[in-house]
Tab-separated table of C-alpha atoms and ligand atoms in Angstrom:
chain	number	residue	atom	x	y	z
A	1	MET	CA	-16.173	39.411	7.676
A	2	LYS	CA	-15.887	37.125	4.669
A	3	THR	CA	-13.772	34.684	6.732
A	4	LEU	CA	-16.263	34.769	9.592
A	5	GLY	CA	-19.015	33.955	7.113
A	6	LYS	CA	-17.022	30.987	5.856
A	7	LEU	CA	-16.357	29.815	9.398
A	8	LEU	CA	-20.021	29.969	10.263
A	9	LEU	CA	-20.879	28.048	7.122
A	10	VAL	CA	-18.283	25.377	7.975
A	11	SER	CA	-19.577	24.952	11.532
A	12	TYR	CA	-23.123	24.735	10.243
A	13	LEU	CA	-22.088	21.977	7.828
A	14	LEU	CA	-20.218	20.143	10.566
A	15	ILE	CA	-23.194	20.232	12.901
A	16	PHE	CA	-25.364	19.046	10.065
A	17	ALA	CA	-23.006	16.122	9.293
A	18	VAL	CA	-22.693	15.125	12.956
A	19	GLY	CA	-26.435	15.448	13.401
A	20	CYS	CA	-27.025	13.074	10.521
A	21	ALA	CA	-24.464	10.584	11.800
A	22	ASP	CA	-26.083	10.589	15.242
A	23	ASN	CA	-29.600	9.665	14.269
A	24	ARG	CA	-28.436	7.570	11.257
A	25	SER	CA	-31.146	8.975	9.037
A	26	GLY	CA	-29.884	8.868	5.496
A	27	TYR	CA	-26.210	9.418	6.401
A	28	ASN	CA	-24.037	7.363	4.083
A	29	PRO	CA	-20.344	7.381	5.018
A	30	LEU	CA	-19.513	5.563	1.760
A	31	ALA	CA	-21.151	8.244	-0.391
A	32	ASP	CA	-17.769	9.648	-1.478
A	33	PHE	CA	-16.336	6.215	-2.318
A	34	GLU	CA	-16.618	4.130	-5.466
A	35	GLN	CA	-16.449	0.345	-5.196
A	36	LEU	CA	-13.678	-1.169	-7.340
A	37	ASP	CA	-12.069	-4.590	-7.756
A	38	PRO	CA	-8.299	-4.590	-7.414
A	39	ALA	CA	-6.341	-6.444	-10.113
A	40	THR	CA	-4.894	-9.620	-8.627
A	41	ILE	CA	-3.939	-11.728	-11.657
A	42	PHE	CA	-1.153	-10.456	-13.868
A	43	ALA	CA	2.234	-11.783	-14.966
A	44	MET	CA	5.287	-10.824	-12.940
A	45	PRO	CA	8.214	-9.383	-14.943
A	46	GLU	CA	11.202	-11.607	-15.811
A	47	ALA	CA	14.325	-11.176	-13.698
A	48	ILE	CA	17.647	-10.381	-15.388
A	49	PRO	CA	19.955	-13.421	-14.932
A	50	SER	CA	22.721	-12.605	-12.471
A	51	PRO	CA	25.871	-14.438	-11.280
A	52	ASN	CA	24.808	-13.634	-7.690
A	53	TYR	CA	21.714	-15.830	-7.747
A	54	SER	CA	20.816	-19.170	-9.284
A	55	THR	CA	18.143	-19.477	-11.983
A	56	GLU	CA	16.113	-21.645	-9.576
A	57	GLN	CA	16.215	-18.893	-6.923
A	58	LEU	CA	15.051	-16.244	-9.372
A	59	GLN	CA	12.263	-18.470	-10.721
A	60	ARG	CA	11.185	-19.320	-7.181
A	61	GLY	CA	11.193	-15.599	-6.268
A	62	ARG	CA	9.092	-14.683	-9.279
A	63	TYR	CA	6.641	-17.471	-8.463
A	64	MET	CA	6.419	-16.366	-4.787
A	65	VAL	CA	5.924	-12.662	-5.628
A	66	GLY	CA	3.080	-13.595	-7.991
A	67	LEU	CA	1.563	-15.985	-5.463
A	68	LEU	CA	1.775	-13.568	-2.521
A	69	GLY	CA	0.252	-10.775	-4.590
A	70	CYS	CA	2.960	-8.175	-3.933
A	71	GLY	CA	2.135	-6.554	-7.291
A	72	SER	CA	-1.520	-5.983	-6.366
A	73	CYS	CA	-0.365	-3.178	-4.087
A	74	HIS	CA	3.079	-2.289	-5.426
A	75	THR	CA	2.013	-1.612	-9.070
A	76	ASP	CA	0.481	1.555	-10.455
A	77	GLY	CA	-3.216	1.163	-11.153
A	78	ALA	CA	-3.481	-2.359	-9.685
A	79	LEU	CA	-5.371	-1.229	-6.576
A	80	VAL	CA	-8.097	0.206	-8.811
A	81	GLY	CA	-8.192	-2.692	-11.275
A	82	ASN	CA	-6.226	-0.991	-14.060
A	83	VAL	CA	-2.634	-2.276	-14.090
A	84	ASN	CA	0.075	-0.133	-15.705
A	85	GLN	CA	2.068	-2.888	-17.486
A	86	SER	CA	5.112	-0.660	-17.938
A	87	ARG	CA	5.446	-0.121	-14.206
A	88	LEU	CA	5.025	-3.628	-12.784
A	89	LEU	CA	6.221	-3.689	-9.149
A	90	ALA	CA	7.461	-0.077	-9.484
A	91	GLY	CA	5.212	1.358	-6.764
A	92	SER	CA	1.690	2.753	-6.652
A	93	GLY	CA	0.515	6.331	-7.130
A	94	THR	CA	-2.717	5.228	-5.431
A	95	GLY	CA	-2.339	4.957	-1.670
A	96	ILE	CA	-4.058	2.888	1.019
A	97	ALA	CA	-5.807	4.512	3.995
A	98	TYR	CA	-4.534	3.177	7.323
A	99	SER	CA	-7.000	5.019	9.535
A	100	SER	CA	-10.748	4.857	8.990
A	101	PRO	CA	-12.201	7.421	6.561
A	102	PHE	CA	-15.434	7.025	8.567
A	103	ILE	CA	-13.745	8.524	11.605
A	104	ASP	CA	-11.101	10.808	10.101
A	105	ASP	CA	-12.144	13.278	7.419
A	106	PHE	CA	-8.560	13.004	6.212
A	107	PRO	CA	-7.274	9.514	7.013
A	108	GLY	CA	-3.569	8.596	7.108
A	109	ILE	CA	-2.378	7.191	3.757
A	110	VAL	CA	0.595	4.982	2.797
A	111	TYR	CA	1.796	4.654	-0.791
A	112	PRO	CA	3.196	1.181	-1.659
A	113	PRO	CA	6.821	1.950	-2.643
A	114	ASN	CA	8.767	1.060	-5.781
A	115	LEU	CA	10.172	-2.495	-5.384
A	116	THR	CA	12.429	-2.400	-8.478
A	117	PRO	CA	16.154	-1.804	-7.845
A	118	ASP	CA	16.224	1.824	-9.046
A	119	MET	CA	18.856	3.671	-6.969
A	120	GLU	CA	16.855	6.865	-6.437
A	121	THR	CA	13.241	5.806	-6.286
A	122	GLY	CA	13.389	2.067	-5.553
A	123	LEU	CA	15.255	-0.584	-3.576
A	124	GLY	CA	18.609	-0.155	-5.379
A	125	SER	CA	20.519	0.604	-2.180
A	126	TRP	CA	18.817	-2.019	0.018
A	127	THR	CA	20.962	-4.954	1.177
A	128	MET	CA	19.604	-8.501	0.896
A	129	ASN	CA	19.384	-8.702	4.694
A	130	ARG	CA	17.330	-5.550	4.934
A	131	LEU	CA	14.927	-6.842	2.282
A	132	VAL	CA	14.574	-10.276	3.884
A	133	GLN	CA	13.922	-8.621	7.266
A	134	MET	CA	11.262	-6.328	5.775
A	135	ILE	CA	9.446	-9.267	4.171
A	136	ARG	CA	9.596	-11.528	7.233
A	137	VAL	CA	9.094	-9.157	10.171
A	138	GLY	CA	8.289	-5.756	8.693
A	139	THR	CA	11.252	-3.948	10.192
A	140	THR	CA	13.610	-1.513	8.515
A	141	ASP	CA	17.338	-1.016	9.137
A	142	HIS	CA	16.620	1.244	12.063
A	143	SER	CA	14.360	-1.393	13.614
A	144	SER	CA	11.301	0.795	13.098
A	145	ARG	CA	8.321	-1.344	12.232
A	146	SER	CA	6.316	-0.732	9.067
A	147	LEU	CA	2.559	-0.335	9.395
A	148	PRO	CA	0.804	-3.696	8.945
A	149	VAL	CA	-0.912	-2.278	5.816
A	150	MET	CA	2.100	-3.914	4.186
A	151	PRO	CA	0.950	-7.437	5.152
A	152	TRP	CA	4.204	-8.668	6.708
A	153	PRO	CA	2.263	-10.370	9.563
A	154	ALA	CA	0.776	-12.655	6.866
A	155	PHE	CA	4.258	-13.638	5.661
A	156	VAL	CA	5.650	-14.523	9.080
A	157	ASN	CA	5.856	-18.255	8.308
A	158	ILE	CA	7.766	-17.805	5.073
A	159	THR	CA	11.020	-19.800	5.165
A	160	GLU	CA	14.363	-17.980	5.125
A	161	GLU	CA	15.014	-19.609	1.754
A	162	ASP	CA	11.783	-18.348	0.192
A	163	ALA	CA	12.220	-14.845	1.644
A	164	PHE	CA	15.741	-14.823	0.174
A	165	ALA	CA	14.385	-15.938	-3.233
A	166	VAL	CA	11.823	-13.085	-3.157
A	167	ALA	CA	14.566	-10.573	-2.288
A	168	ALA	CA	16.917	-11.969	-4.993
A	169	TYR	CA	14.155	-11.718	-7.595
A	170	LEU	CA	13.375	-8.092	-6.665
A	171	LYS	CA	17.086	-7.188	-6.788
A	172	SER	CA	17.307	-8.702	-10.304
A	173	LEU	CA	14.441	-6.773	-11.901
A	174	THR	CA	15.006	-4.067	-14.498
A	175	PRO	CA	15.127	-0.820	-12.485
A	176	VAL	CA	12.134	1.442	-13.171
A	177	LYS	CA	12.351	5.099	-12.160
A	178	HIS	CA	9.077	5.939	-10.452
A	179	GLN	CA	8.717	8.021	-7.321
A	180	VAL	CA	5.535	7.287	-5.372
A	181	PRO	CA	3.842	10.122	-3.442
A	182	SER	CA	4.962	10.651	0.175
A	183	ASN	CA	2.911	9.058	2.912
A	184	VAL	CA	0.304	11.370	4.438
A	185	SER	CA	-0.313	11.540	8.182
A	186	ARG	CA	-3.717	11.325	9.724
A	187	GLY	CA	-5.539	14.661	9.597
A	188	GLN	CA	-3.710	15.920	6.481
A	189	ARG	CA	-5.431	16.100	3.123
A	190	SER	CA	-3.954	13.752	0.510
A	191	VAL	CA	-3.407	15.186	-2.971
A	192	ALA	CA	-2.903	11.769	-4.628
A	193	PRO	CA	-5.799	9.267	-4.719
A	194	TYR	CA	-6.203	6.455	-2.229
A	195	VAL	CA	-8.315	3.390	-1.548
A	196	HIS	CA	-9.658	2.059	1.711
A	197	PHE	CA	-9.870	-1.647	2.591
A	198	GLY	CA	-12.617	-2.534	5.017
A	199	VAL	CA	-14.616	-5.278	6.657
A	200	TYR	CA	-17.895	-4.027	8.089
A	201	GLN	CA	-19.913	-5.874	10.683
A	202	SER	CA	-23.668	-5.356	10.874
A	203	LEU	CA	-24.889	-3.543	13.982
A	204	PRO	CA	-27.571	-5.075	16.230
A	205	THR	CA	-30.982	-3.870	14.977
A	206	ASP	CA	-32.845	-3.542	18.299
B	1	LIG	C1	-1.862	-4.873	0.874
B	1	LIG	C2	-0.872	-4.180	0.096
B	1	LIG	C3	0.542	-4.717	0.046
B	1	LIG	C4	0.958	-5.975	-0.318
B	1	LIG	C5	0.102	-7.156	-0.781
B	1	LIG	C6	2.394	-5.967	-0.193
B	1	LIG	N1	2.835	-4.754	0.250
B	1	LIG	FE1	4.774	-4.187	0.529
B	1	LIG	N2	4.151	-2.386	1.250
B	1	LIG	C7	2.841	-1.934	1.236
B	1	LIG	C8	2.812	-0.595	1.786
B	1	LIG	C9	1.555	0.263	1.953
B	1	LIG	C10	4.141	-0.264	2.137
B	1	LIG	C11	4.620	1.026	2.806
B	1	LIG	C12	4.462	0.830	4.301
B	1	LIG	C13	4.838	2.044	5.117
B	1	LIG	O1	5.200	3.093	4.557
B	1	LIG	O2	4.761	1.889	6.359
B	1	LIG	C14	4.954	-1.418	1.782
B	1	LIG	C15	6.336	-1.489	1.970
B	1	LIG	C16	7.145	-2.487	1.457
B	1	LIG	C17	8.594	-2.485	1.478
B	1	LIG	C18	9.454	-1.360	2.028
B	1	LIG	C19	9.890	-0.510	0.869
B	1	LIG	C20	10.375	0.856	1.217
B	1	LIG	O3	10.871	1.539	0.288
B	1	LIG	O4	10.242	1.289	2.379
B	1	LIG	C21	9.006	-3.644	0.879
B	1	LIG	C22	10.438	-4.092	0.639
B	1	LIG	C23	7.816	-4.371	0.491
B	1	LIG	N3	6.690	-3.652	0.857
B	1	LIG	C24	7.837	-5.584	-0.162
B	1	LIG	C25	6.690	-6.344	-0.398
B	1	LIG	C26	6.733	-7.708	-0.911
B	1	LIG	C27	7.988	-8.458	-1.298
B	1	LIG	C28	5.432	-8.135	-0.975
B	1	LIG	C29	4.924	-9.502	-1.341
B	1	LIG	C30	5.535	-10.615	-0.627
B	1	LIG	C31	4.584	-7.020	-0.520
B	1	LIG	N4	5.388	-5.959	-0.182
B	1	LIG	C32	3.201	-7.064	-0.472
B	1	LIG	C33	1.746	-2.623	0.802
B	1	LIG	C34	1.734	-3.950	0.395
């Protein structure tokens, strides 16, 4: 009986929400969202000098990673404008919605992974080739393609040399142990927080 009551209440709320959306009277799909500015300017960590890569390569990689804004997604707190300086490039506990929260009550969420070379939680076991491939064409070892939330389509014109410098720099960072939450599929409720990027076009008024 109690469950039936709950069910009825839920369907009533759903009808109410749909009703509002249909006639657009006072329905605000952004009501549950807060507008924030992501942090885009912060110093990239120094790489540890290594016999495998030249100083020029590591400096170039650090410059490129700062310029391409990898840390704005792959650093805790950066997506919400509050960078955790002790976890630079070590992944984000705040995810990014890849399906529209206006359409899905529970959108799909991806959590930008740890890019430091920690063996368990980061890129410690990744080969240089795998990293270069991920940066240039968004594919993993098994040729499965990452969602374009990771903006690999924007990096498609990067030269092999620059992609290699980025990979060398990431491989030479101090490993930081930090496990990001697992990605959440569309329709499942996410326990960890997430942001949503969007461009909204005005609708015709008549
Ligand atoms: C707009 C946010 C964003 C930016 C900017 C970004 N990434 Fe990502 N990246 C992601 C997300 C989200 C994933 C996870 C994608 C998935 O699970 O399909 C990811 C995945 C990756 C992976 C795969 C790691 C793994 O463990 O699977 C690598 C490597 C990577 N990014 C490197 C970079 C580098 C290098 C840059 C800068 C040149 C960069 N990313 C910029 C969001 C971003």
